[in-house]
PDB file of C-alpha atoms in Angstrom:
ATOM      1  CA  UNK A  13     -32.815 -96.238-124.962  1.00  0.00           C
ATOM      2  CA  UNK A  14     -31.912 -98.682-122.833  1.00  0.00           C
ATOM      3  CA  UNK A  15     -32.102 -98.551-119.076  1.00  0.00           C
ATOM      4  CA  UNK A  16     -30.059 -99.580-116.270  1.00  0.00           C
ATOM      5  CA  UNK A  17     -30.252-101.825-113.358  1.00  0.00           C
ATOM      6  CA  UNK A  18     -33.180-100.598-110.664  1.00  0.00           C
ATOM      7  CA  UNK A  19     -31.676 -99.590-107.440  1.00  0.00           C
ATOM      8  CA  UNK A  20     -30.784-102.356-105.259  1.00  0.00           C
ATOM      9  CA  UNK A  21     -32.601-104.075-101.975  1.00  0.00           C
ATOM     10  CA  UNK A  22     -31.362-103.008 -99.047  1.00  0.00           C
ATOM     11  CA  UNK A  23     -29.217-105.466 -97.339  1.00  0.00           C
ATOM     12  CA  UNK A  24     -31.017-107.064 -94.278  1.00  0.00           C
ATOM     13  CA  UNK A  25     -29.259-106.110 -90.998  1.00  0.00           C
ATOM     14  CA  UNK A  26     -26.937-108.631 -89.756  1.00  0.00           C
ATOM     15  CA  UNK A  27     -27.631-109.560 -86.059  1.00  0.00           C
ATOM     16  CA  UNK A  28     -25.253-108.423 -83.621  1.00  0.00           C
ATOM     17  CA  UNK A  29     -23.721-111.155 -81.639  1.00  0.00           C
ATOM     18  CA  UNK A  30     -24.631-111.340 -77.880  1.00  0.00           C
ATOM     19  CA  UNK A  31     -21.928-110.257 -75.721  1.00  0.00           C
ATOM     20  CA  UNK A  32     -21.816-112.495 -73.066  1.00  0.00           C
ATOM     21  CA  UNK A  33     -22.823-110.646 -69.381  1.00  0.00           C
ATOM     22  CA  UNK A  34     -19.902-110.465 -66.729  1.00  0.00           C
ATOM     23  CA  UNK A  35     -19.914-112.445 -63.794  1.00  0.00           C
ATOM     24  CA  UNK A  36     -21.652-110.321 -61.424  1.00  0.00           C
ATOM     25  CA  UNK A  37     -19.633-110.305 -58.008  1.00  0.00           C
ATOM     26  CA  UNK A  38     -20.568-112.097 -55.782  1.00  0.00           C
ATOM     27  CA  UNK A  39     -21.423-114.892 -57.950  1.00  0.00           C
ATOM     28  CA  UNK A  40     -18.798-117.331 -56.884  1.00  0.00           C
ATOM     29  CA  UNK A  41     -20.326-117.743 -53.373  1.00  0.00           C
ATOM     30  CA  UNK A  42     -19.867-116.087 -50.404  1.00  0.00           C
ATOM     31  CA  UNK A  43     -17.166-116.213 -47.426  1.00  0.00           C
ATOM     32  CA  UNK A  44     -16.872-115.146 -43.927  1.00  0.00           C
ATOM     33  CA  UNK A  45     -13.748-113.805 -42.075  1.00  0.00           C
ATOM     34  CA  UNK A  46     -13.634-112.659 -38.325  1.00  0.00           C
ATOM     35  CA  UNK A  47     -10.707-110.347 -37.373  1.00  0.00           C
ATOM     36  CA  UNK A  48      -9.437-109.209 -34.357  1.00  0.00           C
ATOM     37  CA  UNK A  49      -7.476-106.843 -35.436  1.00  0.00           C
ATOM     38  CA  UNK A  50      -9.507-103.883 -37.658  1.00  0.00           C
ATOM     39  CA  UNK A  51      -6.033-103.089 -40.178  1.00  0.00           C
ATOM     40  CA  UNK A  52      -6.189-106.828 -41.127  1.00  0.00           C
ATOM     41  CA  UNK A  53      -9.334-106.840 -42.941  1.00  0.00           C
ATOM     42  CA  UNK A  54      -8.919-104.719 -45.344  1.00  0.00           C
ATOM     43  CA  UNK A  55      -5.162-106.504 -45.545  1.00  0.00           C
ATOM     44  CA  UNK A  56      -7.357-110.287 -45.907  1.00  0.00           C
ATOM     45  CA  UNK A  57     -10.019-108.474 -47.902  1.00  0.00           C
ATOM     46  CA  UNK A  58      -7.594-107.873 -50.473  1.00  0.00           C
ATOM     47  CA  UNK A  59      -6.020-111.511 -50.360  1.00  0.00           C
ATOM     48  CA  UNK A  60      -9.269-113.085 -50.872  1.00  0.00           C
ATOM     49  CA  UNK A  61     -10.048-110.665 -53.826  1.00  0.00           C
ATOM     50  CA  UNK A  62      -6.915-111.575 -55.581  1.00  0.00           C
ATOM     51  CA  UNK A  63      -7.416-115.675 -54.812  1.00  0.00           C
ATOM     52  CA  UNK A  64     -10.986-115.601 -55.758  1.00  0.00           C
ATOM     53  CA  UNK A  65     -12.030-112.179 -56.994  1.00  0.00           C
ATOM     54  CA  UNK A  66     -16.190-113.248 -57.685  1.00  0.00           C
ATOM     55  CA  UNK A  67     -16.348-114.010 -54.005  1.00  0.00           C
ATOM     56  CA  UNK A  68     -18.982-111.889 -51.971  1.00  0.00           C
ATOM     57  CA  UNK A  69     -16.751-111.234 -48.153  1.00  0.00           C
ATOM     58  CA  UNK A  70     -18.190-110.682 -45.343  1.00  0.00           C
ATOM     59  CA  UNK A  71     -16.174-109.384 -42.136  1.00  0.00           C
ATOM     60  CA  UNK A  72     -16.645-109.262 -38.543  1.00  0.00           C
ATOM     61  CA  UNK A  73     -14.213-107.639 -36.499  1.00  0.00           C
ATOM     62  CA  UNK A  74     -13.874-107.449 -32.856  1.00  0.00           C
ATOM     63  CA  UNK A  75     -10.706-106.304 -30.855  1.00  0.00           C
ATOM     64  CA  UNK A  76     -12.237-107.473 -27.238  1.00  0.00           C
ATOM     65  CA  UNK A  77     -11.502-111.034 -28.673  1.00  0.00           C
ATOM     66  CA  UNK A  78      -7.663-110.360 -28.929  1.00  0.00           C
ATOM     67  CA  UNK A  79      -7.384-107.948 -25.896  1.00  0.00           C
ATOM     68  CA  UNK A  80      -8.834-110.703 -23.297  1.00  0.00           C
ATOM     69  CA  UNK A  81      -6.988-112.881 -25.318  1.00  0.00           C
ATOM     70  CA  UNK A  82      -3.702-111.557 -24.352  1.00  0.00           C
ATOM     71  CA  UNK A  83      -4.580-110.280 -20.700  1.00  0.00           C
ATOM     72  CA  UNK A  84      -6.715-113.489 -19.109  1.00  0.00           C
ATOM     73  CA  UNK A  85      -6.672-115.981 -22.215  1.00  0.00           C
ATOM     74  CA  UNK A  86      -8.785-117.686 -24.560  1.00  0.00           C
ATOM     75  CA  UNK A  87     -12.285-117.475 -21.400  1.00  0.00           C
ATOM     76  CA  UNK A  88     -14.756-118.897 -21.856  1.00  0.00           C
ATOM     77  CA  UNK A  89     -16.450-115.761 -22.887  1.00  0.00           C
ATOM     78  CA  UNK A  90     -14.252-115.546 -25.724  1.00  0.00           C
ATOM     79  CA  UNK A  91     -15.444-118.816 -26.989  1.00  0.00           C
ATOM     80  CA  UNK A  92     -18.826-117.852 -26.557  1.00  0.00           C
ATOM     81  CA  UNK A  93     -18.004-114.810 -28.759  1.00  0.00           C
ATOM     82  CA  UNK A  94     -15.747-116.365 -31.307  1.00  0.00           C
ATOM     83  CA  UNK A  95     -18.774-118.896 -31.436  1.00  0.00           C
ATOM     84  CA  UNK A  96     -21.653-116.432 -31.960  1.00  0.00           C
ATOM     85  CA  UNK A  97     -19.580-114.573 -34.339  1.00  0.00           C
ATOM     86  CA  UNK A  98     -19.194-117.230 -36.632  1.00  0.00           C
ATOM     87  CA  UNK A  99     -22.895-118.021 -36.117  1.00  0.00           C
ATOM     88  CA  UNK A 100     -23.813-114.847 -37.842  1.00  0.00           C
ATOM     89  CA  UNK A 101     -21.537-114.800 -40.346  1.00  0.00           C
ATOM     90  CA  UNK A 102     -23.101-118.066 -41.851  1.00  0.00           C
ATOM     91  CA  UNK A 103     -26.238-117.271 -41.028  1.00  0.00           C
ATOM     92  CA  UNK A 104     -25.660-114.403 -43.445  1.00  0.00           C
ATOM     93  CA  UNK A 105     -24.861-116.705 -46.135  1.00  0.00           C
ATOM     94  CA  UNK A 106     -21.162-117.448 -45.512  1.00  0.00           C
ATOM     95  CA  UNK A 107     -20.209-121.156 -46.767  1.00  0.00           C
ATOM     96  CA  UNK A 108     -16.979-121.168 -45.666  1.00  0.00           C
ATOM     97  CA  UNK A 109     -15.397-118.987 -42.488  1.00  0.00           C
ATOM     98  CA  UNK A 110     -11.833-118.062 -41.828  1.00  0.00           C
ATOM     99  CA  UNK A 111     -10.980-116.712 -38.207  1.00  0.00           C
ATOM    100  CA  UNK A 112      -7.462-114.532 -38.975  1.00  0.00           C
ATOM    101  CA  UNK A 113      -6.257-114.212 -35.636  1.00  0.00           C
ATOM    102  CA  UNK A 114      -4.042-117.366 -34.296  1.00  0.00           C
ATOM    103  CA  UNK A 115      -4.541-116.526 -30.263  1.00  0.00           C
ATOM    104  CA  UNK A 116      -8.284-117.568 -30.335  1.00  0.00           C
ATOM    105  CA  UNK A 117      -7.282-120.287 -32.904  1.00  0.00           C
ATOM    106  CA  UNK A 118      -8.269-123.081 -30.691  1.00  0.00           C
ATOM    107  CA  UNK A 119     -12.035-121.119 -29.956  1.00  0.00           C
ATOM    108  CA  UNK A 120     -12.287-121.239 -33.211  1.00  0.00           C
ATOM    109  CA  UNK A 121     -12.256-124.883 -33.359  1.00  0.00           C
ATOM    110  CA  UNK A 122     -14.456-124.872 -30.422  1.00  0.00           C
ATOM    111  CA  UNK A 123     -17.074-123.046 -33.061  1.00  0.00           C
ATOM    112  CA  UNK A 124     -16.440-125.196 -35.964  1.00  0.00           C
ATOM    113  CA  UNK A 125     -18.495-127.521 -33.979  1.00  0.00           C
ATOM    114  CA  UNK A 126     -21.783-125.447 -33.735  1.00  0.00           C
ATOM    115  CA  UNK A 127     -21.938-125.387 -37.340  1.00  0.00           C
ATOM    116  CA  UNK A 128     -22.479-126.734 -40.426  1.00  0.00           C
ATOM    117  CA  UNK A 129     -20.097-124.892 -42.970  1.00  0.00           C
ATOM    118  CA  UNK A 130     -16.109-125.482 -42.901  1.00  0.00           C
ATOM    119  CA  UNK A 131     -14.415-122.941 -40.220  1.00  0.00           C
ATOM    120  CA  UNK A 132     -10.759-122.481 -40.125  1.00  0.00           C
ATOM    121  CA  UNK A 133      -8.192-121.250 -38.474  1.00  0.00           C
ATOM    122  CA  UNK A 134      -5.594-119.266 -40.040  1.00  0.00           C
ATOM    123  CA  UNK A 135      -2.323-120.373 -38.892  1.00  0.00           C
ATOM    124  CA  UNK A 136      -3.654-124.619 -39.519  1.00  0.00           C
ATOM    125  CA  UNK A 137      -1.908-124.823 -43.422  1.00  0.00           C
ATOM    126  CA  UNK A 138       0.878-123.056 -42.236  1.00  0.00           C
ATOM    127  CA  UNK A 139       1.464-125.484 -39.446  1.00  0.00           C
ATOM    128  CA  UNK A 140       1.235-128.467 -41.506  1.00  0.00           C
ATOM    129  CA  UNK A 141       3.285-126.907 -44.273  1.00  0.00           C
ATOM    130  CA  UNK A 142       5.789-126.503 -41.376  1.00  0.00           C
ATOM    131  CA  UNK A 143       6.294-130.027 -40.640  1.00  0.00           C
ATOM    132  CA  UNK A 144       6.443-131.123 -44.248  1.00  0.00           C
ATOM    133  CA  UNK A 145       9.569-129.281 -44.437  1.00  0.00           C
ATOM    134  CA  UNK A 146      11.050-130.125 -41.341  1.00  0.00           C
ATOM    135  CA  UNK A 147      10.497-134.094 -41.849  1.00  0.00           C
ATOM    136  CA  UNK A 148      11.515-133.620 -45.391  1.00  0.00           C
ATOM    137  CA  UNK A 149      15.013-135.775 -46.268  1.00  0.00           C
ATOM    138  CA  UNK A 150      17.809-133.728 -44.916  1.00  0.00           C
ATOM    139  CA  UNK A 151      16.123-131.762 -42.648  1.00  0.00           C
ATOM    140  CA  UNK A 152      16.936-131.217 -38.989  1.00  0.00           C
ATOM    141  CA  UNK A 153      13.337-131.778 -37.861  1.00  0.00           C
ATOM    142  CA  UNK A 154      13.506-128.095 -36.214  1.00  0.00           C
ATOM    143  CA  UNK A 155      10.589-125.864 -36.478  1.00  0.00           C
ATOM    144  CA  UNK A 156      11.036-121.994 -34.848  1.00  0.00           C
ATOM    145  CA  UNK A 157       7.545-120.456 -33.807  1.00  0.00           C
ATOM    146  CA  UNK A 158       8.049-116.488 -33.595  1.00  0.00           C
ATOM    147  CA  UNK A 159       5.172-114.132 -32.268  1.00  0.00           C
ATOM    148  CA  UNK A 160       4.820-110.901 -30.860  1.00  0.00           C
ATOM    149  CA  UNK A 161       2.414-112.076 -28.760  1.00  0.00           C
ATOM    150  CA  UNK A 162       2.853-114.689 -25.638  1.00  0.00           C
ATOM    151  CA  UNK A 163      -1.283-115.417 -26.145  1.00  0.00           C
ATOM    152  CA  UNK A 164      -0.366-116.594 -30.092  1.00  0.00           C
ATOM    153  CA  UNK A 165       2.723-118.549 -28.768  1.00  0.00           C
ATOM    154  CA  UNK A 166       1.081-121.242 -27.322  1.00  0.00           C
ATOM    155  CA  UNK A 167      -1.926-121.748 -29.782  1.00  0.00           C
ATOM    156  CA  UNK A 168       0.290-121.936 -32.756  1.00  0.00           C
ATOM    157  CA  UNK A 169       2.892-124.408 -30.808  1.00  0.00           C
ATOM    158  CA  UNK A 170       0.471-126.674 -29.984  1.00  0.00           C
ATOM    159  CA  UNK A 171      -1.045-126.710 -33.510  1.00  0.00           C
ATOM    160  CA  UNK A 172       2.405-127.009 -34.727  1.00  0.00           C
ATOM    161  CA  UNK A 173       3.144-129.816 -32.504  1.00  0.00           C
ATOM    162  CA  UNK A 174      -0.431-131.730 -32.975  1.00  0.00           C
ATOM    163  CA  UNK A 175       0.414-131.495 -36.839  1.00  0.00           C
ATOM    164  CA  UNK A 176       3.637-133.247 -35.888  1.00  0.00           C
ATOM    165  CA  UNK A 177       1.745-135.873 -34.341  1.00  0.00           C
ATOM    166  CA  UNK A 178      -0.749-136.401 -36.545  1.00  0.00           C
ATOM    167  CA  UNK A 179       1.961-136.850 -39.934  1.00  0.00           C
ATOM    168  CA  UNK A 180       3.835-139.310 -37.168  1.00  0.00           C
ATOM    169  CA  UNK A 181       7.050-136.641 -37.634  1.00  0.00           C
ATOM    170  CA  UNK A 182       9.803-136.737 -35.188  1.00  0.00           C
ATOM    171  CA  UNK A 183       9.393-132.818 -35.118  1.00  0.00           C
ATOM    172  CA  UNK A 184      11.325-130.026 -32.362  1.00  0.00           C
ATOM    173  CA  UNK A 185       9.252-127.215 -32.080  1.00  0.00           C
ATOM    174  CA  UNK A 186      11.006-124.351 -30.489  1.00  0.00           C
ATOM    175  CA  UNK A 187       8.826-121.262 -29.697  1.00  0.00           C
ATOM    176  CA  UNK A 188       9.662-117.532 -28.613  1.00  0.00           C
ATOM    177  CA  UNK A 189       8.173-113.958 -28.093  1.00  0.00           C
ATOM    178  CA  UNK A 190      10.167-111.194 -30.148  1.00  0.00           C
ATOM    179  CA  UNK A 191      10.628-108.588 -27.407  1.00  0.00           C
ATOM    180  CA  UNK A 192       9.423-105.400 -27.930  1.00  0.00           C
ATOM    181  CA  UNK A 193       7.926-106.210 -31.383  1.00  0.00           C
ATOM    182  CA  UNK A 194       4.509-105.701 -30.223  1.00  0.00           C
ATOM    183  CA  UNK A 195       4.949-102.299 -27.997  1.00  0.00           C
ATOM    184  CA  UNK A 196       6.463-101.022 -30.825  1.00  0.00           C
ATOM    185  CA  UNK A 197       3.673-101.872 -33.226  1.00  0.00           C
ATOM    186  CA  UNK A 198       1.268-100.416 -30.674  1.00  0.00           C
ATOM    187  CA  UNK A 199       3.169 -96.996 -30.320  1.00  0.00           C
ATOM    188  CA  UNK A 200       2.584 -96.883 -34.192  1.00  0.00           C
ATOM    189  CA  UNK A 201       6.095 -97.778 -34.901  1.00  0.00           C
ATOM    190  CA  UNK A 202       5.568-100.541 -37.414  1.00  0.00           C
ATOM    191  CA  UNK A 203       8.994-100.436 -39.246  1.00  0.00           C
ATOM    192  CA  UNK A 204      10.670-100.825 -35.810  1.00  0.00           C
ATOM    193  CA  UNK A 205       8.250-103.534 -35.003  1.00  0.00           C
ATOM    194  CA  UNK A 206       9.091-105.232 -38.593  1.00  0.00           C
ATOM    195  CA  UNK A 207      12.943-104.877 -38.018  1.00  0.00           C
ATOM    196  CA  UNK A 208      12.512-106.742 -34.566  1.00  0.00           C
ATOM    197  CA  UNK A 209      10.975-109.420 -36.563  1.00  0.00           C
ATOM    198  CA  UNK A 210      13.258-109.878 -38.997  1.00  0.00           C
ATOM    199  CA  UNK A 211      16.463-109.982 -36.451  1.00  0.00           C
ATOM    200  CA  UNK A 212      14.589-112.356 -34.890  1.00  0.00           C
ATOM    201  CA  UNK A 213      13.925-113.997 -37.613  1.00  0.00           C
ATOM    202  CA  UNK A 214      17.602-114.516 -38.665  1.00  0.00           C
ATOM    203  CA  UNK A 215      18.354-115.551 -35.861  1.00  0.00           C
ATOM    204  CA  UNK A 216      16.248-118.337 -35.171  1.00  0.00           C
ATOM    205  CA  UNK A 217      16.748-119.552 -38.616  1.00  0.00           C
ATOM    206  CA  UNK A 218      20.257-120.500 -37.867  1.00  0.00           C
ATOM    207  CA  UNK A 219      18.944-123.485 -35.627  1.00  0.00           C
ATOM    208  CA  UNK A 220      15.498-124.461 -37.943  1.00  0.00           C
ATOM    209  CA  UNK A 221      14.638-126.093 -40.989  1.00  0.00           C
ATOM    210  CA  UNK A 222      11.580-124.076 -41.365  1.00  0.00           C
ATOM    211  CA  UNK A 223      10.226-120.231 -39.320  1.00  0.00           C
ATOM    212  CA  UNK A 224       6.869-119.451 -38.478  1.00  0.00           C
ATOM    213  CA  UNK A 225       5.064-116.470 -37.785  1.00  0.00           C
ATOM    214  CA  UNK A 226       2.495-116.695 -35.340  1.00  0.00           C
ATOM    215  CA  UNK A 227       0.472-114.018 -36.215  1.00  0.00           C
ATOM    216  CA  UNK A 228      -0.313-112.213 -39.762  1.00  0.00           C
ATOM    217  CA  UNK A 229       0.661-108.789 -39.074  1.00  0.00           C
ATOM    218  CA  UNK A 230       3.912-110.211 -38.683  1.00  0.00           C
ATOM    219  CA  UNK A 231       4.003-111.348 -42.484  1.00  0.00           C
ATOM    220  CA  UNK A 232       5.209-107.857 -43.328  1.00  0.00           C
ATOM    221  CA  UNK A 233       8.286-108.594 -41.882  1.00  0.00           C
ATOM    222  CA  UNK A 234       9.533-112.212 -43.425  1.00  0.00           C
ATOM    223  CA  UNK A 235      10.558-110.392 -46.543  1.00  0.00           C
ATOM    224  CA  UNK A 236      13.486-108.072 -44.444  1.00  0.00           C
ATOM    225  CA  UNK A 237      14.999-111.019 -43.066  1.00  0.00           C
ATOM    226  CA  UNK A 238      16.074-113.000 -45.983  1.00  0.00           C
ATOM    227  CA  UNK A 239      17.417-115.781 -44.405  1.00  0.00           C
ATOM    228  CA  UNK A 240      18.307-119.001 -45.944  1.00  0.00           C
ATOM    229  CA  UNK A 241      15.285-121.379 -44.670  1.00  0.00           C
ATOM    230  CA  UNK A 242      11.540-120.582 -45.258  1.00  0.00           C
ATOM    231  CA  UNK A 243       9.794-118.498 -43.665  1.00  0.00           C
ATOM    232  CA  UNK A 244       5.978-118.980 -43.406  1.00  0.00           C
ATOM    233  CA  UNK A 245       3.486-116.533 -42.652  1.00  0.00           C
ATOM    234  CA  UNK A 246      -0.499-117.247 -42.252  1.00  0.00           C
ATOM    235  CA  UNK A 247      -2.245-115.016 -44.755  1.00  0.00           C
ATOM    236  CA  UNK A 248      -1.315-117.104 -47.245  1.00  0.00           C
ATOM    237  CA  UNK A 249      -1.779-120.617 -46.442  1.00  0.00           C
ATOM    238  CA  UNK A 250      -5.058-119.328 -44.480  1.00  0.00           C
ATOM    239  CA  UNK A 251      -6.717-117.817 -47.374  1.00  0.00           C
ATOM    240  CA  UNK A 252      -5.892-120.468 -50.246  1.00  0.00           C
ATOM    241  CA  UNK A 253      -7.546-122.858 -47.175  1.00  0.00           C
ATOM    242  CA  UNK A 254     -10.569-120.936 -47.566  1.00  0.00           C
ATOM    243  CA  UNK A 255     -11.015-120.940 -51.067  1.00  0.00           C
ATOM    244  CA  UNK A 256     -10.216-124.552 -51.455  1.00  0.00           C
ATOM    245  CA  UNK A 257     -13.192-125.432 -48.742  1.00  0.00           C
ATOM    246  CA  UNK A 258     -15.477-123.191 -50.544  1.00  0.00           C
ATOM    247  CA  UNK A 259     -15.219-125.690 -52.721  1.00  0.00           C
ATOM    248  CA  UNK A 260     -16.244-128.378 -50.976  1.00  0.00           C
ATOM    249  CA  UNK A 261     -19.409-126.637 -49.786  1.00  0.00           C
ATOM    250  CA  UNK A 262     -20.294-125.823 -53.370  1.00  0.00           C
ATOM    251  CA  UNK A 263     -18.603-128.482 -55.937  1.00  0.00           C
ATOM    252  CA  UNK A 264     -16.880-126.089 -57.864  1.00  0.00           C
ATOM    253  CA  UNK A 265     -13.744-123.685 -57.521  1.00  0.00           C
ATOM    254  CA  UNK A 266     -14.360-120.125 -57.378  1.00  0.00           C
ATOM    255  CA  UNK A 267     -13.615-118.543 -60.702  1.00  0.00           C
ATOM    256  CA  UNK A 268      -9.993-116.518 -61.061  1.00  0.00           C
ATOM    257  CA  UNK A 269      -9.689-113.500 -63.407  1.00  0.00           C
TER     258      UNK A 269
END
C-alpha cells in the first residue's frame, strides 16, 4: 500500500508592510495671526489651512486695536499693543506672524522690529502686486485704493505709494472711502455693505489699471463687481506671504495635501 504525501508545513507569515504614520498637524511649524476683527479669524484660519494645512495657528484677536484705530488713530498705545501682541504670539512658538488688519499696518511694522521672526502686514503683497500691474507695458500707471474705513485709507495709500517708490514706478494712486459700506456692515447688513463695494468698485475701475481693497472683509465683495481690471484683495496675497516666510525661518516649505 502505498502512502501519500505527509501534510504540508505551514507557510511562514508574510510580514505586513509598515504603513507609513500621517503627518501629525502641526508638524509643518507653527504661525501666528493677530485680528482685529473676531469674524476674520476663523475666515484667515481657513486660508491658512488650505495654503498649508500641517501648520499649527495660533490667533490673537483684539477689537480695541481697530476701534482706537478708527476714532483717534494708530496711538501710541496701539503700538504698544500691536507690539506686545506679537510678542506673545512668538513667544508661543510662532515663526512667522501675520497682522490681518491694514489700519494698524504701519504698528505692525513698528513690532517687526522687537522681534526676531518675520512679521507682516497683510495688505504689503497686495500693494506691490498693485504696482506691477500698473507699471506693466500699456498700463495707465493708475492704482484705485477702496476702503470702508478712512483709518485703512491712509495706511494702505502710503504702502501703495512707498511700493511705487521703491520699484522706481511712475505710479497715481487715487484713494477713497465707500460711503456707507461700513454702517451698513455694522447694522449686520453685509450684502448691502458688499453691493456698496462692488458699485464702487466699478466705478473706480473705469479710471485704474489695477483696484485695491483696503481691508479683507471687503474681499467678499470683488467677485459682484466684475469689472474689467483686477481687483486685489489682502487675504490672499497676505497669507501666501506668510507661508512663503515660514520658510525662511525653517528651510523648507510647509507641506500641501
Amino acid at each position: 500500500m502505498t502512502t501519500g504525501p505527509g501534510p504540508s508545513a505551514p507557510a511562514s507569515p508574510v510580514p505586513a508592510s509598515p504603513v507609513p504614520a500621517s503627518p501629525a498637524p502641526g508638524s509643518a511649524g507653527t504661525v501666528g495671526l493677530l485680528h482685529t476683527v473676531p469674524a476674520l479669524a476663523q475666515r484667515f484660519d481657513a486660508d491658512v489651512d488650505a495654503a498649508a494645512p500641517l501648520l499649527r495657528r495660533l490667533h490673537v484677536v483684539d477689537g480695541w486695536l481697530l476701534a482706537t484705530a478708527v476714532a483717534q488713530g494708530v496711538t501710541p498705545q496701539v503700538e504698544a499693543a500691536v507690539a506686545a501682541h506679537v510678542r506673545h504670539l512668538v513667544d508661543a512658538g510662532a515663526t512667522a506672524v501675520l497682522v490681518t488688519c491694514s489700519s494698524i499696518g504701519e504698528a505692525a511694522e513698528a513690532a517687526a522690529a522687537t522681534v526676531d521672526v518675520p512679521v507682516l502686514r497683510v495688505d504689503a503683497s497686495m500693494a506691490r502686486e498693485a504696482v506691477t500691474l500698473a507699471s506693466a507695458p500699456g498700463a495707465r500707471g493708475r492704482v484705485a485704493v477702496l476702503a470702508t474705513l478712512a483709518s485703512t485709507l491712509g495706511p494702505t495709500g502710503r504702502l501703495v505709494q512707498r511700493a511705487a517708490a521703491d520699484a522706481g514706478a511712475d505710479v497715481d494712486v487715487e484713494a477713497g472711502v465707500v460711503d456707507g459700506a461700513a454702517a451698513a456692515r455694522d447694522a449686520g447688513d453685509g450684502e448691502r455693505a458688499d453691493r456698496l463695494v462692488a458699485e464702487a468698485v466699478a466705478d473706480a475701475a473705469r479710471g485704474a489699471d489695477v483696484v485695491v481693497l483696503a481691508q479683507a472683509s471687503m474681499a467678499g465683495a470683488a467677485a459682484l463687481a466684475e469689472p474689467a481690471v483686477p481687483v486685489l484683495t489682502s487675504p490672499a496675497g497676505g497669507v501666501a506671504a506668510l507661508v512663503r516666510a515660514l520658510a525662511t525661518t525653517t528651510g523648507r516649505v510647509p507641506g500641501e495635501r
